[in-house]
Tab-separated table of C-alpha atoms and ligand atoms in Angstrom:
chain	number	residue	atom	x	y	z
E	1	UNK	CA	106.510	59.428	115.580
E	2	UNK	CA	105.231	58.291	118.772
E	3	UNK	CA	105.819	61.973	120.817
E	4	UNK	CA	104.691	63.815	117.878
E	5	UNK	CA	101.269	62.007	118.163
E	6	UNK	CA	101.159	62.733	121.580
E	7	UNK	CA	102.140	66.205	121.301
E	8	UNK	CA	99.790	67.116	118.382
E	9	UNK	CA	96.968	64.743	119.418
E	10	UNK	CA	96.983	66.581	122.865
E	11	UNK	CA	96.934	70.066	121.464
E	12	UNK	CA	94.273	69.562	118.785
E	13	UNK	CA	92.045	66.913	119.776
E	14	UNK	CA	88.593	68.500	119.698
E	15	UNK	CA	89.693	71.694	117.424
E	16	UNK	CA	86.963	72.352	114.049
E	17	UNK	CA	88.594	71.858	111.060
E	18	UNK	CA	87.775	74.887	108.656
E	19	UNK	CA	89.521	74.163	105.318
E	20	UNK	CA	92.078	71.882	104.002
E	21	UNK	CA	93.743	71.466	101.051
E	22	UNK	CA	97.102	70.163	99.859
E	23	UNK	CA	99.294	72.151	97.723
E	24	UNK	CA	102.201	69.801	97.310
E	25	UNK	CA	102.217	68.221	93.985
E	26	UNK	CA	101.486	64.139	94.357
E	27	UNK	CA	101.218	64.293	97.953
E	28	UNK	CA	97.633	63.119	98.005
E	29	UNK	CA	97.419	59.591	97.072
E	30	UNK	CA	93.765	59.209	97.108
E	31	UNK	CA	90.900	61.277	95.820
E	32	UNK	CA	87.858	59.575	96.750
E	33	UNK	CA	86.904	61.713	99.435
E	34	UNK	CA	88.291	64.631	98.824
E	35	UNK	CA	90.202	66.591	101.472
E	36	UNK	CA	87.555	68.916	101.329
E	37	UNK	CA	85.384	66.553	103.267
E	38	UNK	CA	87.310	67.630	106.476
E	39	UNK	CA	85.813	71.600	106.662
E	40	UNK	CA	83.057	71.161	109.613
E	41	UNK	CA	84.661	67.961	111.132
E	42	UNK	CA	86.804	67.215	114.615
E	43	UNK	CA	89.751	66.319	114.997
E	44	UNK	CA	89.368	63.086	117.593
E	45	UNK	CA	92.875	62.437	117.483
E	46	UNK	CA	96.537	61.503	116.349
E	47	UNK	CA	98.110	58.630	116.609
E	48	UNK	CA	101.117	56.059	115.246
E	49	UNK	CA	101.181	53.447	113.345
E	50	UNK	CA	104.753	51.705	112.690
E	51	UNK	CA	106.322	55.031	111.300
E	52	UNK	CA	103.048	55.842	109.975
E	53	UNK	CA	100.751	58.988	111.431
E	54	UNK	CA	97.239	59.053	111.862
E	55	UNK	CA	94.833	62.124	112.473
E	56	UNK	CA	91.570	61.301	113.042
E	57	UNK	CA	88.604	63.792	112.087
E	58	UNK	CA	85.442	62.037	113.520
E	59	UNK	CA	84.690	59.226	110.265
E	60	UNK	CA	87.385	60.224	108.062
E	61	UNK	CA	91.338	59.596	108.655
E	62	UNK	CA	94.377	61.108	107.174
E	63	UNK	CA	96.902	58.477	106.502
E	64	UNK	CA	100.515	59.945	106.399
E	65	UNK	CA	104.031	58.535	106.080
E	66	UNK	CA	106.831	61.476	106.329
E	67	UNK	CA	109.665	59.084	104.682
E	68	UNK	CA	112.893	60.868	105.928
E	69	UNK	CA	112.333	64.552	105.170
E	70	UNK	CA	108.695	64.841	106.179
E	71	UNK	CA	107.511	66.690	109.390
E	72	UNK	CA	103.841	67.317	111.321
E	73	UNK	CA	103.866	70.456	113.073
E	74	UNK	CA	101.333	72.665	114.455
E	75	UNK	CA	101.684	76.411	113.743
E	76	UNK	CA	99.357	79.539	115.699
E	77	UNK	CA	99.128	81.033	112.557
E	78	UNK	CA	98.703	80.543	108.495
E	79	UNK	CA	101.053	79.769	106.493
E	80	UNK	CA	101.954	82.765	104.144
E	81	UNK	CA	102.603	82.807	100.684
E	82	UNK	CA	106.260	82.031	100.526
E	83	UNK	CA	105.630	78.949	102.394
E	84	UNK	CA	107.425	75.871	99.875
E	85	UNK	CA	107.618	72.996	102.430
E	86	UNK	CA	103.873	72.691	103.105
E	87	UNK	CA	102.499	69.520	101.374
E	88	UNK	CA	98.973	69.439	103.521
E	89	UNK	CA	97.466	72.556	105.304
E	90	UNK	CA	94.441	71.686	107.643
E	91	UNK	CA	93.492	74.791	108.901
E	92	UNK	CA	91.385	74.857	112.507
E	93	UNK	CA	88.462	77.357	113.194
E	94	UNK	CA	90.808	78.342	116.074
E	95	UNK	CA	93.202	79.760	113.747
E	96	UNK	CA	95.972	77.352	114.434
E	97	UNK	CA	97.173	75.148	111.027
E	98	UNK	CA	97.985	71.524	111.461
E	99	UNK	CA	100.903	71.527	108.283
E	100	UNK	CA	102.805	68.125	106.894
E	101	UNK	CA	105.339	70.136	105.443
E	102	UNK	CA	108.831	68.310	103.771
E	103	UNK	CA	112.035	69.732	103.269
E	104	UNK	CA	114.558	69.036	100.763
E	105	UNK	CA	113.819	68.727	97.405
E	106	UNK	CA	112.561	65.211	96.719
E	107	UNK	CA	108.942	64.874	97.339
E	108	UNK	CA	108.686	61.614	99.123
E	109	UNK	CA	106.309	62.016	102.051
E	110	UNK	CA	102.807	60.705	100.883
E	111	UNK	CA	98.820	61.237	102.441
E	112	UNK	CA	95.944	59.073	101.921
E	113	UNK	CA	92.828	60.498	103.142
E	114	UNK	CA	90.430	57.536	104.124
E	115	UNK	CA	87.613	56.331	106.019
E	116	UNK	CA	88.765	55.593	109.483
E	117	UNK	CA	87.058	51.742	109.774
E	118	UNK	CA	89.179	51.678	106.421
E	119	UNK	CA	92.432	52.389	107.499
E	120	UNK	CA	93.617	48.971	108.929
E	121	UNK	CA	92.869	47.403	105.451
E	122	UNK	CA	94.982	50.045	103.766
E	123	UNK	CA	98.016	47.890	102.366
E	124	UNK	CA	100.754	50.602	104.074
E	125	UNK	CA	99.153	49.570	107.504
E	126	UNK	CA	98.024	45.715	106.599
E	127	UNK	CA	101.205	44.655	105.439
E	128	UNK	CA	102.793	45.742	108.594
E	129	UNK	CA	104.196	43.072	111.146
E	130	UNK	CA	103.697	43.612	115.056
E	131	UNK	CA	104.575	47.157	116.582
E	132	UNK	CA	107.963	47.168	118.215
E	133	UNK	CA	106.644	48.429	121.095
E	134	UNK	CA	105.128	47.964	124.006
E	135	UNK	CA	105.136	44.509	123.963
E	136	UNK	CA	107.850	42.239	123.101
E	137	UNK	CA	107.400	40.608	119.768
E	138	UNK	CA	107.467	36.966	119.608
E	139	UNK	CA	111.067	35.437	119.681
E	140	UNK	CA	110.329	33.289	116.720
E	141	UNK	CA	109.656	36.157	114.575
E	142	UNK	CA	113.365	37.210	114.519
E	143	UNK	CA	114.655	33.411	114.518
E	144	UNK	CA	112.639	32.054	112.184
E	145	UNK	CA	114.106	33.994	109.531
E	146	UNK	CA	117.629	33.402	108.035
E	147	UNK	CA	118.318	37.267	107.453
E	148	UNK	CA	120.960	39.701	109.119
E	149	UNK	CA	119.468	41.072	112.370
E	150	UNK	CA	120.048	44.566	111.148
E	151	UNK	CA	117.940	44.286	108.054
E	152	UNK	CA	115.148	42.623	109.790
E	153	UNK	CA	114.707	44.818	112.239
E	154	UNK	CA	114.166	47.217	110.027
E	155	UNK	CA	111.503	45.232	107.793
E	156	UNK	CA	108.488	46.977	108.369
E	157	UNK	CA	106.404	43.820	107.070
E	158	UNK	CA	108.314	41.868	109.898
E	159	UNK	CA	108.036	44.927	112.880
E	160	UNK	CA	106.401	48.014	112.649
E	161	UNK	CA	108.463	51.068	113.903
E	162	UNK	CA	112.032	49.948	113.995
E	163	UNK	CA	114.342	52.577	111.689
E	164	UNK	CA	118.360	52.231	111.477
E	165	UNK	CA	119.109	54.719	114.100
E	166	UNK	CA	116.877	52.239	116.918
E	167	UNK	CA	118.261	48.883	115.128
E	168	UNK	CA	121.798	50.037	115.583
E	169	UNK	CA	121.266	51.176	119.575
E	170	UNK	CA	118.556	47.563	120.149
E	171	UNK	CA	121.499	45.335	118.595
E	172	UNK	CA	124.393	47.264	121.048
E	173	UNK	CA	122.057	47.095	123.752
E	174	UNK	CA	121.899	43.327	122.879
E	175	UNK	CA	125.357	42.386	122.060
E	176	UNK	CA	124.328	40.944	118.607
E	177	UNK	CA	126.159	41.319	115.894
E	178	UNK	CA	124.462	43.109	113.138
E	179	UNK	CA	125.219	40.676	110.744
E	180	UNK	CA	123.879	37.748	112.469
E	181	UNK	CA	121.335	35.561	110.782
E	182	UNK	CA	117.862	35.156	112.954
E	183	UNK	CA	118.546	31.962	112.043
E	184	UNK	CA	121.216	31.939	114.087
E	185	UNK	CA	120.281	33.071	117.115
E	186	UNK	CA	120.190	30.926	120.526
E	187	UNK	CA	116.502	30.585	121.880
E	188	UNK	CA	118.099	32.816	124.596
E	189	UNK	CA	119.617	35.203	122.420
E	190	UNK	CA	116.122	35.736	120.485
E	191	UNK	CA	114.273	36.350	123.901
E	192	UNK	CA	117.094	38.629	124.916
E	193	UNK	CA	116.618	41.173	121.585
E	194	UNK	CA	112.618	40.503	121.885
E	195	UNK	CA	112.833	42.162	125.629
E	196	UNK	CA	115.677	44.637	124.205
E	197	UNK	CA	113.283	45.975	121.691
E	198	UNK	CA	110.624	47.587	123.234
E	199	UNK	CA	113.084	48.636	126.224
E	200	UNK	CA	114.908	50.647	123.616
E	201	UNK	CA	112.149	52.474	122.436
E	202	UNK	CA	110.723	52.270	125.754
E	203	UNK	CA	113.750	54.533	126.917
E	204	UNK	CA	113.362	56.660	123.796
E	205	UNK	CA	110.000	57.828	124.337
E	206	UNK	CA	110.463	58.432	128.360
E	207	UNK	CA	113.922	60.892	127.012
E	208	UNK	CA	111.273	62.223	124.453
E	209	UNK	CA	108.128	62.811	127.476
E	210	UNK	CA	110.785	64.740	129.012
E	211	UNK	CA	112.283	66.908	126.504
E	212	UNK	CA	109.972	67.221	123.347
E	213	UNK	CA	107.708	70.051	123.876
E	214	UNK	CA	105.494	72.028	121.040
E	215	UNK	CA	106.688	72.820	118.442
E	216	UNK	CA	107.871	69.728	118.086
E	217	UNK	CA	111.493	70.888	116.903
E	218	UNK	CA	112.689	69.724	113.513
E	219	UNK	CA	115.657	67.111	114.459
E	220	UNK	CA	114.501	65.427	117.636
E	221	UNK	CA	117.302	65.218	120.308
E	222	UNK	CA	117.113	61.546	119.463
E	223	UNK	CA	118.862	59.658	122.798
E	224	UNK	CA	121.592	58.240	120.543
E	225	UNK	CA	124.522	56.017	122.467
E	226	UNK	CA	125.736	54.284	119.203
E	227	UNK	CA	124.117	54.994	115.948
E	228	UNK	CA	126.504	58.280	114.360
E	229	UNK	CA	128.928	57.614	117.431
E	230	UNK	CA	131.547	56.288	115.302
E	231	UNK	CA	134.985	56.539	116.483
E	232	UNK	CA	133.823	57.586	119.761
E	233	UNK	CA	134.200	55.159	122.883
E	234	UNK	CA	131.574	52.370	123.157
E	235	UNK	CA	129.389	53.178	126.218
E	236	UNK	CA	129.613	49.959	127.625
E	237	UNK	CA	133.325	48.865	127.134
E	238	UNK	CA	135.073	51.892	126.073
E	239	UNK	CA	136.004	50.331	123.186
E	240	UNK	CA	135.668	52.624	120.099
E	241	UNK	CA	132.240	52.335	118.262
E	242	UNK	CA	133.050	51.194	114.787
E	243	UNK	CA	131.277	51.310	111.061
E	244	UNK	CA	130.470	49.985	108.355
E	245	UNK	CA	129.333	51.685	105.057
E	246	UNK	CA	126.556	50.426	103.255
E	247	UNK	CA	125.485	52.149	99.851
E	248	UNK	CA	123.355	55.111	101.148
E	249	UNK	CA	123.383	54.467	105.128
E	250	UNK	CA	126.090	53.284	108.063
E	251	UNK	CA	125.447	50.808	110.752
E	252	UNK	CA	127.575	51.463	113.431
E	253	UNK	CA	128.821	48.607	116.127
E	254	UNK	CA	130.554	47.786	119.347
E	255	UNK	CA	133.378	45.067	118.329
E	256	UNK	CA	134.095	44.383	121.386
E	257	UNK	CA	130.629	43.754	122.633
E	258	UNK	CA	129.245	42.651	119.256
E	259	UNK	CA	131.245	41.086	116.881
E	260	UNK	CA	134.049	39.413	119.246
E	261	UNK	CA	136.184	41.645	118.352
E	262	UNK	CA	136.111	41.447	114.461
E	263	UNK	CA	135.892	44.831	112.549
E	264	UNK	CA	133.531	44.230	109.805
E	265	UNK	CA	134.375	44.734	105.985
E	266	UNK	CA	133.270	48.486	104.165
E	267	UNK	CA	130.266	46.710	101.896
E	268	UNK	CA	129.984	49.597	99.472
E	269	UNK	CA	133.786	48.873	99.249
E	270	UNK	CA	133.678	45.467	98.293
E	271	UNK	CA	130.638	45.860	96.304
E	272	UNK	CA	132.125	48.246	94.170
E	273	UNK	CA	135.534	45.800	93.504
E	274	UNK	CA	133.445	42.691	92.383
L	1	LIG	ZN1	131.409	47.756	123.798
């Protein structure tokens, strides 16, 4: 999300919006104002917030989550006719057309259009805990709570930004097991992941400066060691990367450097036998 706001942000930050409008079904969660409100205005700006987007048109803001199958792109020209994945067109006096398009066929990816000085008291952004990066979050945010380390790294509410793909690679990068409680952590343990954090992304974003151009492409070359490595030899011991099912995602794990040396149980298995 990060790279895409820089990339977009860059290339449209002072364009005239002409028209916008929003032809998929539901994508709009707000009404009051209406996306027509943007013809005449600038665009001041894109920018993240947890995995939320933000383009700002001088007053007003469009609020946007993608969910998993949503992208922004910037196209040179119109979208035709036959175009199906477009959910919000904002089309610039220049010609270009600033699209959230979605592919797939569930229609997840959502849009509030708001006033700006109202977007921080949205409850998609107020509800969200600290941003994962820059700055280390405080320790006792991750040991205060008795939850596996996994899951709450991936609490939005607890730190913004965080998906599965960055909590598998921050918790190998770590050596914590995915499974371990906060609550269970060693004061030096929790400052270790609270540095690891932002270094991850930190590392992300410098592999992203350096490869993501416009168009932003449609699968990022994420800078994945661990996370769909599976089977494949752990990075840092050579031991292979293992997994563990969960019912609609996989976590995957160094044993060697995470779990001393267990292999953890399939839990979609062993939900399905109780
Ligand atoms: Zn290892």
């Amino acid at each position: 999300m990060e790279i895409t706001a820089r990339r977009i942000g860059d290339a449209v930050r002072g364009a005239t919006v002409e028209s916008a409008a929003a032809p998929g079904m539901n994508v709009l969660k707000t009404y009051d104002p209406p996306l027509g409100e943007l013809a005449g205005r600038t665009v001041t700006g894109v920018r993240r917030r947890g995995k939320h987007l933000i383009v700002d048109f001088d007053g007003l803001s469009l609020l946007l989550h993608l969910m998993s199958a949503g992208r922004l792109q910037l196209y040179d020209k119109r979208a035709g006719p036959r175009d199906r994945t477009s959910r919000i067109l904002v089309r610039l006096a220049d010609g270009r057309e600033l699209r959230l398009r979605e592919f797939g066929t569930k229609q997840r990816a959502w849009a509030k259009l708001l006033p700006t000085d109202e977007v921080e008291q949205d409850e998609a952004i107020a509800t969200l805990g600290p941003e994962a990066w820059p700055d280390p979050p405080p320790a006792a945010l991750l040991s205060g709570a008795a939850r596996p380390l996994h899951s709450l790294l991936r609490d939005q509410h607890v730190l913004a930004g965080v998906g599965r793909s960055w909590a598998d690679e921050i918790l190998h990068a770590a050596e914590l097991s995915p499974f371990k409680r906060g609550s269970d952590l060693t004061p030096a343990e929790a400052d270790t992941l609270a540095e690891t954090i932002p270094a991850v992304l930190g590392d992300a974003l410098e592999h992203y400066e350096r490869t993501v151009s416009l168009p932003i492409p449609d699968k990022l070359p994420m800078p994945l060691t661990v996370h769909r490595h599976e089977g494949e030899d752990c990075p840092r011991c050579g031991t292979a990367l293992e997994r563990v099912w969960f019912e609609d995602y996989v976590i995957a794990y160094c044993p060697a450097c995470q779990t001393d040396g267990r292999v953890l149980k399939d839990r979609r298995l062993s939900r399905l036998l109780k």
